[in-house]
Amino acid sequence: MESSDVNTEKRIMEAARVVFLRKGMEGSRMQEIADEAGINKALLHYYFRSKERLFEAIFRETLQQAVPDFTSILGEDIPIFRKIELFTERYNEMLRRNPLIPGFVIHELNRSPQRVAGMIKGSGINPAAFIRQILDEIDRGEVRPLNPLHLMVNMIALCVFPFVARPIMQHIFFDDDEAGYNEFISERNEEVASFINNSIRNR
Amino acid sequence: MESSDVNTEKRIMEAARVVFLRKGMEGSRMQEIADEAGINKALLHYYFRSKERLFEAIFRETLQQAVPDFTSILGEDIPIFRKIELFTERYNEMLRRNPLIPGFVIHELNRSPQRVAGMIKGSGINPAAFIRQILDEIDRGEVRPLNPLHLMVNMIALCVFPFVARPIMQHIFFDDDEAGYNEFISERNEEVASFINNSIRNR
DNA sequence: TCCATATTTTACCGAATTGTTTAACCAATT
DNA sequence: AATTGGTTAAACAATTCGGTAAAATATGGA
């Protein structure tokens, strides 16, 4: 019994994840999630009392999955230019597996900014080490003088944006050709890293 | 009669804009829009037959306001590095006045990608001229060899992202200090332009 | 002043949706 | 066989919300 218990909860979570990420909290219907999970609507309320709670669970899980993935690398002991390559590579990889996360988070962020922002902060993000490294490299003359915070924002922006704006870009630039867009995305792996490194390298 | 007509319609549009941009189509309530406009709910339906139509009007207006503003400059006859400065400056300016537009568009884009993307394309966006200029500059040796499409995406990403992710960044990096974040945003004007130009200049 | 038209209010309807309840069912455990 | 707990089905309650009808009020012109 317990095995089916665990499986069902997992199935519900997966189904809810699919629906919520695509349609957001208000846009999603409990019935739709039940259908997606192949179960009864009453069972949703049996496992997660309310839509609110189910959503909370999904949102928390999504953040915990997404944030550490790209944060961790920033604190490791790697030469700066190589670190930036690794960061964009891993971050892009994560986004390629979960392309809907950014849009999802952003939308919920508009609904209740303080709550979401708090959850993200609690997710263990720590820019301090990276900032220190950048300042060091500037001292050593490897990196041109710049504000490390802007650099961090730039790095994230360059990775995230193509996923957030995918439908526009795919339509305007690629005439709705999905394969073409995927090709474009995989090019960005290297493109973004060299774009950043070219910009910050001192000469 | 006509004077109050125009004023009321305008009031409704403004109210709907505020609510829709913050909460999206499904997240918004007609009653809330009516309250915001200081009128009765029935009057909304008198001016705009349905929620759908009202939303459509707001969305169209929003796009027409946002898109040409930053597109036009890309086609003008300006030296490339200067053009990038002007682009980031104007684009940032527009976003500073309408910080909610990117998140709004992105969310609606997820709801009905083809419809929205079509509307944007119809808004008169034309990357061809800019792409040609970049290729020319590469030929002339002013710009290092790169894919102009990636450059365009990078330019937009660097401008837009801080507005989309504002609540997170303001909380994590600035401890919810609004003034601090605004300061950061205005720094980006110059920061982004030099970040790009440093990256693409040939040496 | 009085009429016609535009605008506003009030009250309400119907559909959709969340959440609950109840009874039955099934499968594994004891 | 009896028990237990996950599961289903169906109906229902409660609420929210978009939309409408109709009466009331204001406004400008004859």
CSV table of C-alpha atoms (C1' of nucleotides) in Angstrom, one decimal:
chain,number,residue,atom,x,y,z
A,1,MET,CA,0.0,0.0,0.0
A,2,GLU,CA,2.7,2.4,0.9
A,3,SER,CA,4.4,1.9,-2.5
A,4,SER,CA,1.3,2.9,-4.3
A,5,ASP,CA,0.9,5.8,-1.8
A,6,VAL,CA,4.3,7.2,-2.7
A,7,ASN,CA,3.8,6.7,-6.4
A,8,THR,CA,0.5,8.5,-6.4
A,9,GLU,CA,1.9,11.4,-4.5
A,10,LYS,CA,4.7,11.6,-7.0
A,11,ARG,CA,2.3,11.3,-9.9
A,12,ILE,CA,0.3,14.1,-8.6
A,13,MET,CA,3.4,16.3,-8.1
A,14,GLU,CA,4.5,15.6,-11.6
A,15,ALA,CA,1.1,16.4,-13.1
A,16,ALA,CA,0.7,19.5,-11.0
A,17,ARG,CA,4.2,20.6,-12.0
A,18,VAL,CA,3.3,20.3,-15.7
A,19,VAL,CA,0.1,22.2,-15.4
A,20,PHE,CA,1.2,24.9,-13.0
A,21,LEU,CA,4.4,25.6,-14.9
A,22,ARG,CA,2.5,26.1,-18.1
A,23,LYS,CA,-0.5,28.0,-16.9
A,24,GLY,CA,0.4,29.5,-13.5
A,25,MET,CA,-1.6,29.3,-10.4
A,26,GLU,CA,-4.8,31.0,-11.5
A,27,GLY,CA,-4.7,29.6,-15.0
A,28,SER,CA,-4.7,26.0,-13.7
A,29,ARG,CA,-7.7,23.8,-12.8
A,30,MET,CA,-7.6,21.1,-10.2
A,31,GLN,CA,-9.6,18.9,-12.6
A,32,GLU,CA,-7.0,19.3,-15.2
A,33,ILE,CA,-4.3,18.3,-12.8
A,34,ALA,CA,-6.3,15.3,-11.8
A,35,ASP,CA,-6.7,14.3,-15.4
A,36,GLU,CA,-3.1,14.8,-16.1
A,37,ALA,CA,-2.3,12.5,-13.1
A,38,GLY,CA,-4.8,10.0,-14.2
A,39,ILE,CA,-6.6,10.1,-10.9
A,40,ASN,CA,-9.7,11.4,-9.3
A,41,LYS,CA,-10.2,15.0,-8.3
A,42,ALA,CA,-11.1,14.0,-4.7
A,43,LEU,CA,-7.8,12.3,-4.4
A,44,LEU,CA,-6.0,15.6,-5.0
A,45,HIS,CA,-7.7,17.0,-2.0
A,46,TYR,CA,-6.9,13.8,-0.1
A,47,TYR,CA,-3.2,14.3,-0.6
A,48,PHE,CA,-3.0,18.0,-0.7
A,49,ARG,CA,-5.8,19.7,1.1
A,50,SER,CA,-6.2,22.6,-1.2
A,51,LYS,CA,-5.0,24.1,-4.5
A,52,GLU,CA,-3.0,26.6,-2.5
A,53,ARG,CA,-1.1,23.9,-0.7
A,54,LEU,CA,-0.5,21.9,-3.8
A,55,PHE,CA,0.8,24.9,-5.5
A,56,GLU,CA,3.0,25.9,-2.6
A,57,ALA,CA,4.6,22.4,-2.7
A,58,ILE,CA,5.3,22.6,-6.4
A,59,PHE,CA,6.7,26.1,-6.2
A,60,ARG,CA,9.0,25.2,-3.4
A,61,GLU,CA,10.2,22.1,-5.1
A,62,THR,CA,10.8,24.0,-8.3
A,63,LEU,CA,12.9,26.6,-6.6
A,64,GLN,CA,15.0,24.1,-4.7
A,65,GLN,CA,15.7,22.3,-7.9
A,66,ALA,CA,16.6,25.3,-9.9
A,67,VAL,CA,18.5,27.6,-7.6
A,68,PRO,CA,21.4,25.5,-6.2
A,69,ASP,CA,22.1,24.1,-9.6
A,70,PHE,CA,23.6,27.3,-10.9
A,71,THR,CA,24.6,28.9,-7.6
A,72,SER,CA,26.9,26.3,-6.3
A,73,ILE,CA,29.5,26.7,-9.1
A,74,LEU,CA,29.9,30.4,-8.4
A,75,GLY,CA,31.6,29.6,-5.0
A,76,GLU,CA,34.0,26.9,-6.2
A,77,ASP,CA,37.7,27.5,-6.7
A,78,ILE,CA,38.0,27.8,-10.4
A,79,PRO,CA,39.8,30.4,-12.6
A,80,ILE,CA,37.4,33.2,-13.5
A,81,PHE,CA,37.2,32.8,-17.2
A,82,ARG,CA,36.8,29.0,-17.0
A,83,LYS,CA,34.2,29.5,-14.2
A,84,ILE,CA,32.1,31.7,-16.5
A,85,GLU,CA,32.2,29.1,-19.2
A,86,LEU,CA,31.1,26.4,-16.7
A,87,PHE,CA,28.4,28.6,-15.3
A,88,THR,CA,26.8,29.4,-18.6
A,89,GLU,CA,27.1,25.8,-19.7
A,90,ARG,CA,25.5,24.3,-16.6
A,91,TYR,CA,22.9,27.0,-16.3
A,92,ASN,CA,21.9,26.6,-20.0
A,93,GLU,CA,21.8,22.8,-19.5
A,94,MET,CA,19.4,23.2,-16.6
A,95,LEU,CA,17.2,25.6,-18.5
A,96,ARG,CA,17.2,23.3,-21.5
A,97,ARG,CA,15.8,20.6,-19.2
A,98,ASN,CA,13.3,23.0,-17.5
A,99,PRO,CA,12.6,25.7,-20.0
A,100,LEU,CA,9.4,26.9,-18.3
A,101,ILE,CA,10.9,27.6,-14.9
A,102,PRO,CA,11.9,31.2,-15.5
A,103,GLY,CA,8.6,32.3,-16.8
A,104,PHE,CA,6.8,30.5,-14.0
A,105,VAL,CA,8.9,32.1,-11.3
A,106,ILE,CA,8.7,35.5,-12.8
A,107,HIS,CA,4.9,35.4,-13.0
A,108,GLU,CA,4.5,34.2,-9.4
A,109,LEU,CA,6.9,36.9,-8.4
A,110,ASN,CA,4.6,39.5,-9.6
A,111,ARG,CA,1.7,38.0,-7.8
A,112,SER,CA,3.3,38.0,-4.4
A,113,PRO,CA,6.8,39.5,-4.5
A,114,GLN,CA,7.8,39.4,-0.9
A,115,ARG,CA,6.8,35.8,-0.2
A,116,VAL,CA,8.5,34.4,-3.3
A,117,ALA,CA,11.6,36.5,-2.9
A,118,GLY,CA,11.9,35.3,0.6
A,119,MET,CA,11.7,31.7,-0.5
A,120,ILE,CA,14.4,32.2,-3.1
A,121,LYS,CA,16.7,33.8,-0.5
A,122,GLY,CA,16.1,30.9,1.7
A,123,SER,CA,17.2,28.6,-1.1
A,124,GLY,CA,20.8,29.2,-0.1
A,125,ILE,CA,22.1,31.7,-2.7
A,126,ASN,CA,25.4,33.3,-1.9
A,127,PRO,CA,27.0,35.8,-4.3
A,128,ALA,CA,29.6,36.9,-1.8
A,129,ALA,CA,32.3,34.5,-2.8
A,130,PHE,CA,31.9,35.3,-6.5
A,131,ILE,CA,32.0,39.0,-5.9
A,132,ARG,CA,35.2,38.6,-4.0
A,133,GLN,CA,36.8,36.6,-6.8
A,134,ILE,CA,35.9,39.3,-9.3
A,135,LEU,CA,37.4,42.0,-7.1
A,136,ASP,CA,40.5,40.0,-6.8
A,137,GLU,CA,40.8,39.5,-10.5
A,138,ILE,CA,40.4,43.2,-11.0
A,139,ASP,CA,43.2,43.8,-8.6
A,140,ARG,CA,45.4,41.4,-10.4
A,141,GLY,CA,44.6,43.1,-13.7
A,142,GLU,CA,43.0,40.1,-15.3
A,143,VAL,CA,39.6,41.7,-15.4
A,144,ARG,CA,38.8,45.3,-16.3
A,145,PRO,CA,37.4,47.4,-13.5
A,146,LEU,CA,33.6,46.8,-13.2
A,147,ASN,CA,30.9,46.4,-10.7
A,148,PRO,CA,30.6,42.6,-9.9
A,149,LEU,CA,26.9,42.9,-9.2
A,150,HIS,CA,26.3,44.1,-12.8
A,151,LEU,CA,28.4,41.2,-14.1
A,152,MET,CA,26.4,38.7,-12.2
A,153,VAL,CA,23.1,40.1,-13.4
A,154,ASN,CA,24.5,40.1,-16.9
A,155,MET,CA,25.5,36.5,-16.7
A,156,ILE,CA,22.1,35.4,-15.5
A,157,ALA,CA,20.2,37.7,-18.0
A,158,LEU,CA,22.1,36.3,-21.0
A,159,CYS,CA,21.3,32.8,-20.0
A,160,VAL,CA,17.7,33.2,-18.9
A,161,PHE,CA,16.2,35.5,-21.4
A,162,PRO,CA,16.1,33.3,-24.5
A,163,PHE,CA,14.0,30.8,-22.5
A,164,VAL,CA,11.6,33.4,-21.2
A,165,ALA,CA,11.1,35.0,-24.5
A,166,ARG,CA,11.2,31.8,-26.5
A,167,PRO,CA,7.8,32.1,-28.2
A,168,ILE,CA,8.4,35.6,-29.5
A,169,MET,CA,11.9,34.9,-30.7
A,170,GLN,CA,11.0,31.6,-32.3
A,171,HIS,CA,8.2,33.3,-34.2
A,172,ILE,CA,10.0,36.4,-35.3
A,173,PHE,CA,13.5,35.2,-35.9
A,174,PHE,CA,12.8,31.6,-36.9
A,175,ASP,CA,9.4,31.6,-38.5
A,176,ASP,CA,8.1,29.2,-35.8
A,177,ASP,CA,10.7,26.6,-36.7
A,178,GLU,CA,11.3,24.7,-33.5
A,179,ALA,CA,14.5,22.9,-34.7
A,180,GLY,CA,16.0,26.2,-35.8
A,181,TYR,CA,15.4,27.7,-32.4
A,182,ASN,CA,16.9,24.7,-30.6
A,183,GLU,CA,19.9,25.0,-32.7
A,184,PHE,CA,20.1,28.7,-31.8
A,185,ILE,CA,19.9,27.8,-28.1
A,186,SER,CA,22.7,25.3,-28.2
A,187,GLU,CA,24.9,27.8,-30.0
A,188,ARG,CA,24.4,30.1,-27.1
A,189,ASN,CA,26.3,27.9,-24.8
A,190,GLU,CA,29.6,29.0,-26.2
A,191,GLU,CA,28.4,32.3,-27.6
A,192,VAL,CA,27.4,33.7,-24.2
A,193,ALA,CA,30.5,32.6,-22.4
A,194,SER,CA,32.8,34.2,-25.0
A,195,PHE,CA,30.6,37.3,-25.1
A,196,ILE,CA,31.1,37.8,-21.4
A,197,ASN,CA,34.7,36.9,-21.3
A,198,ASN,CA,35.5,39.1,-24.2
A,199,SER,CA,33.8,41.9,-22.4
A,200,ILE,CA,35.5,41.7,-19.0
A,201,ARG,CA,39.0,40.6,-20.0
A,202,ASN,CA,41.5,43.4,-19.3
A,203,ARG,CA,43.9,44.4,-22.1
B,1,MET,CA,-21.7,63.9,-23.2
B,2,GLU,CA,-18.8,63.2,-25.3
B,3,SER,CA,-16.3,64.7,-22.9
B,4,SER,CA,-17.4,62.4,-20.1
B,5,ASP,CA,-17.4,59.6,-22.6
B,6,VAL,CA,-13.8,60.0,-23.5
B,7,ASN,CA,-12.8,60.5,-19.9
B,8,THR,CA,-14.5,57.4,-18.7
B,9,GLU,CA,-13.1,55.3,-21.4
B,10,LYS,CA,-9.7,56.6,-20.7
B,11,ARG,CA,-10.1,56.0,-17.0
B,12,ILE,CA,-11.2,52.5,-17.6
B,13,MET,CA,-8.2,51.8,-19.9
B,14,GLU,CA,-5.8,53.2,-17.3
B,15,ALA,CA,-7.4,51.2,-14.5
B,16,ALA,CA,-7.4,48.0,-16.6
B,17,ARG,CA,-3.8,48.6,-17.6
B,18,VAL,CA,-2.7,48.8,-13.9
B,19,VAL,CA,-4.6,45.7,-12.9
B,20,PHE,CA,-3.9,43.6,-16.0
B,21,LEU,CA,-0.2,44.4,-16.0
B,22,ARG,CA,0.2,43.4,-12.4
B,23,LYS,CA,-2.0,40.3,-12.3
B,24,GLY,CA,-2.4,39.0,-15.9
B,25,MET,CA,-5.6,38.1,-17.6
B,26,GLU,CA,-6.7,35.2,-15.3
B,27,GLY,CA,-5.5,36.9,-12.2
B,28,SER,CA,-7.5,40.0,-12.7
B,29,ARG,CA,-11.1,40.6,-11.8
B,30,MET,CA,-13.5,42.9,-13.6
B,31,GLN,CA,-14.7,44.2,-10.2
B,32,GLU,CA,-11.2,45.1,-9.3
B,33,ILE,CA,-10.8,47.0,-12.5
B,34,ALA,CA,-14.1,48.8,-11.9
B,35,ASP,CA,-13.0,49.8,-8.4
B,36,GLU,CA,-9.6,51.0,-9.6
B,37,ALA,CA,-11.5,53.2,-12.2
B,38,GLY,CA,-13.9,54.4,-9.6
B,39,ILE,CA,-16.9,53.1,-11.6
B,40,ASN,CA,-19.4,50.3,-11.6
B,41,LYS,CA,-18.7,46.9,-13.0
B,42,ALA,CA,-21.6,47.1,-15.4
B,43,LEU,CA,-20.0,50.1,-17.0
B,44,LEU,CA,-17.0,48.1,-18.0
B,45,HIS,CA,-19.3,45.8,-20.0
B,46,TYR,CA,-21.0,48.9,-21.5
B,47,TYR,CA,-17.7,50.2,-22.9
B,48,PHE,CA,-15.9,47.0,-23.6
B,49,ARG,CA,-18.3,44.2,-24.1
B,50,SER,CA,-16.3,41.5,-22.4
B,51,LYS,CA,-13.2,40.9,-20.3
B,52,GLU,CA,-11.6,39.4,-23.3
B,53,ARG,CA,-12.1,42.5,-25.4
B,54,LEU,CA,-10.9,44.8,-22.7
B,55,PHE,CA,-7.8,42.7,-22.3
B,56,GLU,CA,-7.2,42.6,-26.0
B,57,ALA,CA,-7.4,46.4,-26.1
B,58,ILE,CA,-4.9,46.8,-23.3
B,59,PHE,CA,-2.5,44.3,-24.6
B,60,ARG,CA,-2.5,45.8,-28.1
B,61,GLU,CA,-2.0,49.3,-26.7
B,62,THR,CA,0.8,48.0,-24.5
B,63,LEU,CA,2.6,46.4,-27.4
B,64,GLN,CA,2.2,49.4,-29.7
B,65,GLN,CA,3.7,51.6,-27.0
B,66,ALA,CA,6.6,49.4,-26.2
B,67,VAL,CA,7.8,47.9,-29.4
B,68,PRO,CA,8.4,50.8,-31.8
B,69,ASP,CA,10.2,52.7,-29.1
B,70,PHE,CA,13.2,50.6,-29.2
B,71,THR,CA,13.0,49.1,-32.6
B,72,SER,CA,13.1,52.3,-34.6
B,73,ILE,CA,16.6,53.2,-33.5
B,74,LEU,CA,18.1,50.0,-34.8
B,75,GLY,CA,17.4,51.0,-38.4
B,76,GLU,CA,18.7,54.5,-38.3
B,77,ASP,CA,22.0,55.5,-39.8
B,78,ILE,CA,24.3,55.8,-36.7
B,79,PRO,CA,27.8,54.4,-36.1
B,80,ILE,CA,27.5,51.0,-34.4
B,81,PHE,CA,29.0,51.7,-31.0
B,82,ARG,CA,27.1,54.9,-30.7
B,83,LYS,CA,23.9,53.1,-31.8
B,84,ILE,CA,24.3,50.5,-29.1
B,85,GLU,CA,24.7,53.3,-26.5
B,86,LEU,CA,21.5,54.9,-27.7
B,87,PHE,CA,19.6,51.7,-27.9
B,88,THR,CA,20.3,50.7,-24.3
B,89,GLU,CA,19.7,54.2,-23.1
B,90,ARG,CA,16.3,54.5,-24.8
B,91,TYR,CA,15.2,51.0,-24.0
B,92,ASN,CA,16.1,51.4,-20.4
B,93,GLU,CA,14.3,54.7,-20.3
B,94,MET,CA,11.1,53.1,-21.7
B,95,LEU,CA,11.4,50.2,-19.2
B,96,ARG,CA,11.9,52.6,-16.4
B,97,ARG,CA,8.6,54.2,-17.3
B,98,ASN,CA,6.8,50.9,-17.8
B,99,PRO,CA,8.6,48.3,-15.6
B,100,LEU,CA,5.8,45.8,-15.7
B,101,ILE,CA,5.6,45.4,-19.5
B,102,PRO,CA,8.1,42.6,-19.9
B,103,GLY,CA,6.7,40.3,-17.3
B,104,PHE,CA,3.2,41.0,-18.6
B,105,VAL,CA,4.0,40.2,-22.2
B,106,ILE,CA,6.0,37.2,-21.2
B,107,HIS,CA,3.2,35.7,-19.2
B,108,GLU,CA,0.6,36.2,-21.9
B,109,LEU,CA,3.0,34.8,-24.3
B,110,ASN,CA,2.9,31.5,-22.5
B,111,ARG,CA,-0.9,31.5,-22.5
B,112,SER,CA,-1.3,31.8,-26.2
B,113,PRO,CA,2.1,32.0,-28.0
B,114,GLN,CA,1.0,32.1,-31.6
B,115,ARG,CA,-1.6,34.9,-31.2
B,116,VAL,CA,0.7,37.1,-29.2
B,117,ALA,CA,3.8,36.5,-31.3
B,118,GLY,CA,1.8,37.4,-34.3
B,119,MET,CA,0.7,40.7,-32.8
B,120,ILE,CA,4.3,41.5,-32.0
B,121,LYS,CA,5.5,40.7,-35.4
B,122,GLY,CA,2.7,42.9,-36.8
B,123,SER,CA,4.0,45.7,-34.6
B,124,GLY,CA,6.6,46.5,-37.2
B,125,ILE,CA,9.8,45.0,-35.9
B,126,ASN,CA,12.6,44.8,-38.5
B,127,PRO,CA,15.9,43.4,-37.5
B,128,ALA,CA,17.2,43.2,-41.1
B,129,ALA,CA,18.8,46.6,-41.2
B,130,PHE,CA,20.6,46.1,-38.0
B,131,ILE,CA,21.9,42.7,-39.0
B,132,ARG,CA,23.3,44.1,-42.2
B,133,GLN,CA,25.1,46.9,-40.3
B,134,ILE,CA,26.7,44.4,-38.0
B,135,LEU,CA,27.9,42.2,-40.9
B,136,ASP,CA,29.3,45.4,-42.6
B,137,GLU,CA,31.2,46.3,-39.4
B,138,ILE,CA,32.6,42.8,-39.2
B,139,ASP,CA,33.8,43.1,-42.8
B,140,ARG,CA,35.4,46.5,-42.0
B,141,GLY,CA,37.1,44.9,-39.0
B,142,GLU,CA,35.5,47.2,-36.4
B,143,VAL,CA,33.5,44.4,-34.9
B,144,ARG,CA,34.9,40.9,-34.1
B,145,PRO,CA,33.2,38.1,-36.0
B,146,LEU,CA,30.0,37.1,-34.3
B,147,ASN,CA,26.4,36.1,-35.1
B,148,PRO,CA,24.3,39.3,-35.2
B,149,LEU,CA,21.3,37.4,-34.0
B,150,HIS,CA,23.0,36.5,-30.8
B,151,LEU,CA,24.1,40.1,-30.4
B,152,MET,CA,20.6,41.4,-30.7
B,153,VAL,CA,19.3,38.9,-28.2
B,154,ASN,CA,22.1,39.8,-25.8
B,155,MET,CA,21.2,43.5,-26.1
B,156,ILE,CA,17.6,42.9,-25.3
B,157,ALA,CA,18.3,40.4,-22.6
B,158,LEU,CA,20.7,42.7,-20.7
B,159,CYS,CA,18.1,45.5,-20.8
B,160,VAL,CA,15.0,43.6,-20.0
B,161,PHE,CA,16.1,41.1,-17.4
B,162,PRO,CA,16.6,43.4,-14.4
B,163,PHE,CA,13.0,44.6,-14.8
B,164,VAL,CA,11.6,41.1,-15.1
B,165,ALA,CA,13.5,39.9,-12.1
B,166,ARG,CA,13.2,43.0,-10.1
B,167,PRO,CA,11.5,41.6,-7.0
B,168,ILE,CA,14.1,38.9,-6.5
B,169,MET,CA,17.0,41.1,-7.1
B,170,GLN,CA,15.8,43.9,-5.0
B,171,HIS,CA,15.3,41.4,-2.1
B,172,ILE,CA,18.5,39.4,-2.4
B,173,PHE,CA,20.9,42.1,-3.5
B,174,PHE,CA,19.5,45.2,-1.9
B,175,ASP,CA,17.5,43.9,1.2
B,176,ASP,CA,14.3,45.3,-0.3
B,177,ASP,CA,15.8,48.8,-0.5
B,178,GLU,CA,13.9,50.4,-3.4
B,179,ALA,CA,16.2,53.4,-3.7
B,180,GLY,CA,19.2,51.2,-3.9
B,181,TYR,CA,17.7,49.2,-6.7
B,182,ASN,CA,16.7,52.3,-8.6
B,183,GLU,CA,20.3,53.5,-8.3
B,184,PHE,CA,21.4,50.1,-9.6
B,185,ILE,CA,19.1,50.4,-12.6
B,186,SER,CA,20.2,53.8,-13.5
B,187,GLU,CA,23.8,52.6,-13.4
B,188,ARG,CA,23.0,50.0,-15.9
B,189,ASN,CA,22.4,52.5,-18.6
B,190,GLU,CA,26.0,53.1,-19.1
B,191,GLU,CA,27.1,49.7,-17.7
B,192,VAL,CA,25.3,47.7,-20.3
B,193,ALA,CA,26.4,49.7,-23.3
B,194,SER,CA,30.0,49.5,-22.3
B,195,PHE,CA,29.6,45.8,-21.5
B,196,ILE,CA,28.4,45.1,-25.0
B,197,ASN,CA,30.8,47.4,-26.8
B,198,ASN,CA,33.7,46.0,-24.9
B,199,SER,CA,32.7,42.6,-26.0
B,200,ILE,CA,32.2,43.1,-29.6
B,201,ARG,CA,34.9,45.6,-30.5
B,202,ASN,CA,37.6,44.1,-32.6
B,203,ARG,CA,41.3,44.4,-31.5
C,1,DT,C1',-40.2,72.3,-19.8
C,2,DC,C1',-40.1,67.9,-21.9
C,3,DC,C1',-38.2,64.5,-24.7
C,4,DA,C1',-34.5,61.4,-26.2
C,5,DT,C1',-30.4,59.6,-25.4
C,6,DA,C1',-26.4,58.5,-22.8
C,7,DT,C1',-24.8,57.0,-18.5
C,8,DT,C1',-25.1,54.8,-14.0
C,9,DT,C1',-26.8,51.8,-10.4
C,10,DT,C1',-28.8,47.9,-8.4
C,11,DA,C1',-29.9,43.5,-8.4
C,12,DC,C1',-29.5,39.3,-10.2
C,13,DC,C1',-28.4,35.0,-13.3
C,14,DG,C1',-25.8,31.2,-14.8
C,15,DA,C1',-21.6,28.9,-15.4
C,16,DA,C1',-17.4,27.5,-13.6
C,17,DT,C1',-14.6,26.0,-9.9
C,18,DT,C1',-12.9,24.7,-5.4
C,19,DG,C1',-13.6,21.9,-1.9
C,20,DT,C1',-16.6,18.3,0.9
C,21,DT,C1',-19.2,14.4,1.8
C,22,DT,C1',-20.7,9.8,1.5
C,23,DA,C1',-20.9,5.3,0.0
C,24,DA,C1',-18.9,1.9,-2.2
C,25,DC,C1',-14.8,-0.8,-4.0
C,26,DC,C1',-10.4,-3.0,-4.1
C,27,DA,C1',-6.1,-4.9,-2.7
C,28,DA,C1',-3.0,-6.1,0.6
C,29,DT,C1',-2.3,-7.4,5.5
C,30,DT,C1',-3.6,-9.9,9.5
D,1,DA,C1',-12.8,-13.8,6.9
D,2,DA,C1',-12.1,-9.3,8.8
D,3,DT,C1',-9.6,-5.1,8.8
D,4,DT,C1',-7.3,-1.3,7.0
D,5,DG,C1',-6.2,2.3,4.0
D,6,DG,C1',-5.9,3.9,-0.7
D,7,DT,C1',-9.1,4.9,-4.4
D,8,DT,C1',-13.2,6.0,-7.1
D,9,DA,C1',-17.6,7.9,-8.3
D,10,DA,C1',-21.1,11.0,-7.8
D,11,DA,C1',-23.5,14.4,-6.0
D,12,DC,C1',-23.5,18.6,-3.6
D,13,DA,C1',-22.4,23.0,-1.1
D,14,DA,C1',-20.3,27.4,-1.4
D,15,DT,C1',-18.3,30.8,-3.6
D,16,DT,C1',-16.5,33.5,-7.2
D,17,DC,C1',-17.0,35.7,-11.3
D,18,DG,C1',-18.4,37.2,-15.9
D,19,DG,C1',-22.1,39.0,-17.9
D,20,DT,C1',-27.1,41.0,-18.3
D,21,DA,C1',-31.7,43.2,-17.5
D,22,DA,C1',-34.0,46.8,-16.1
D,23,DA,C1',-34.9,50.6,-13.6
D,24,DA,C1',-33.0,55.2,-12.2
D,25,DT,C1',-30.5,59.2,-13.1
D,26,DA,C1',-28.2,62.8,-15.6
D,27,DT,C1',-27.5,65.5,-19.8
D,28,DG,C1',-28.2,68.1,-23.8
D,29,DG,C1',-31.3,69.7,-27.4
D,30,DA,C1',-36.1,71.1,-29.1
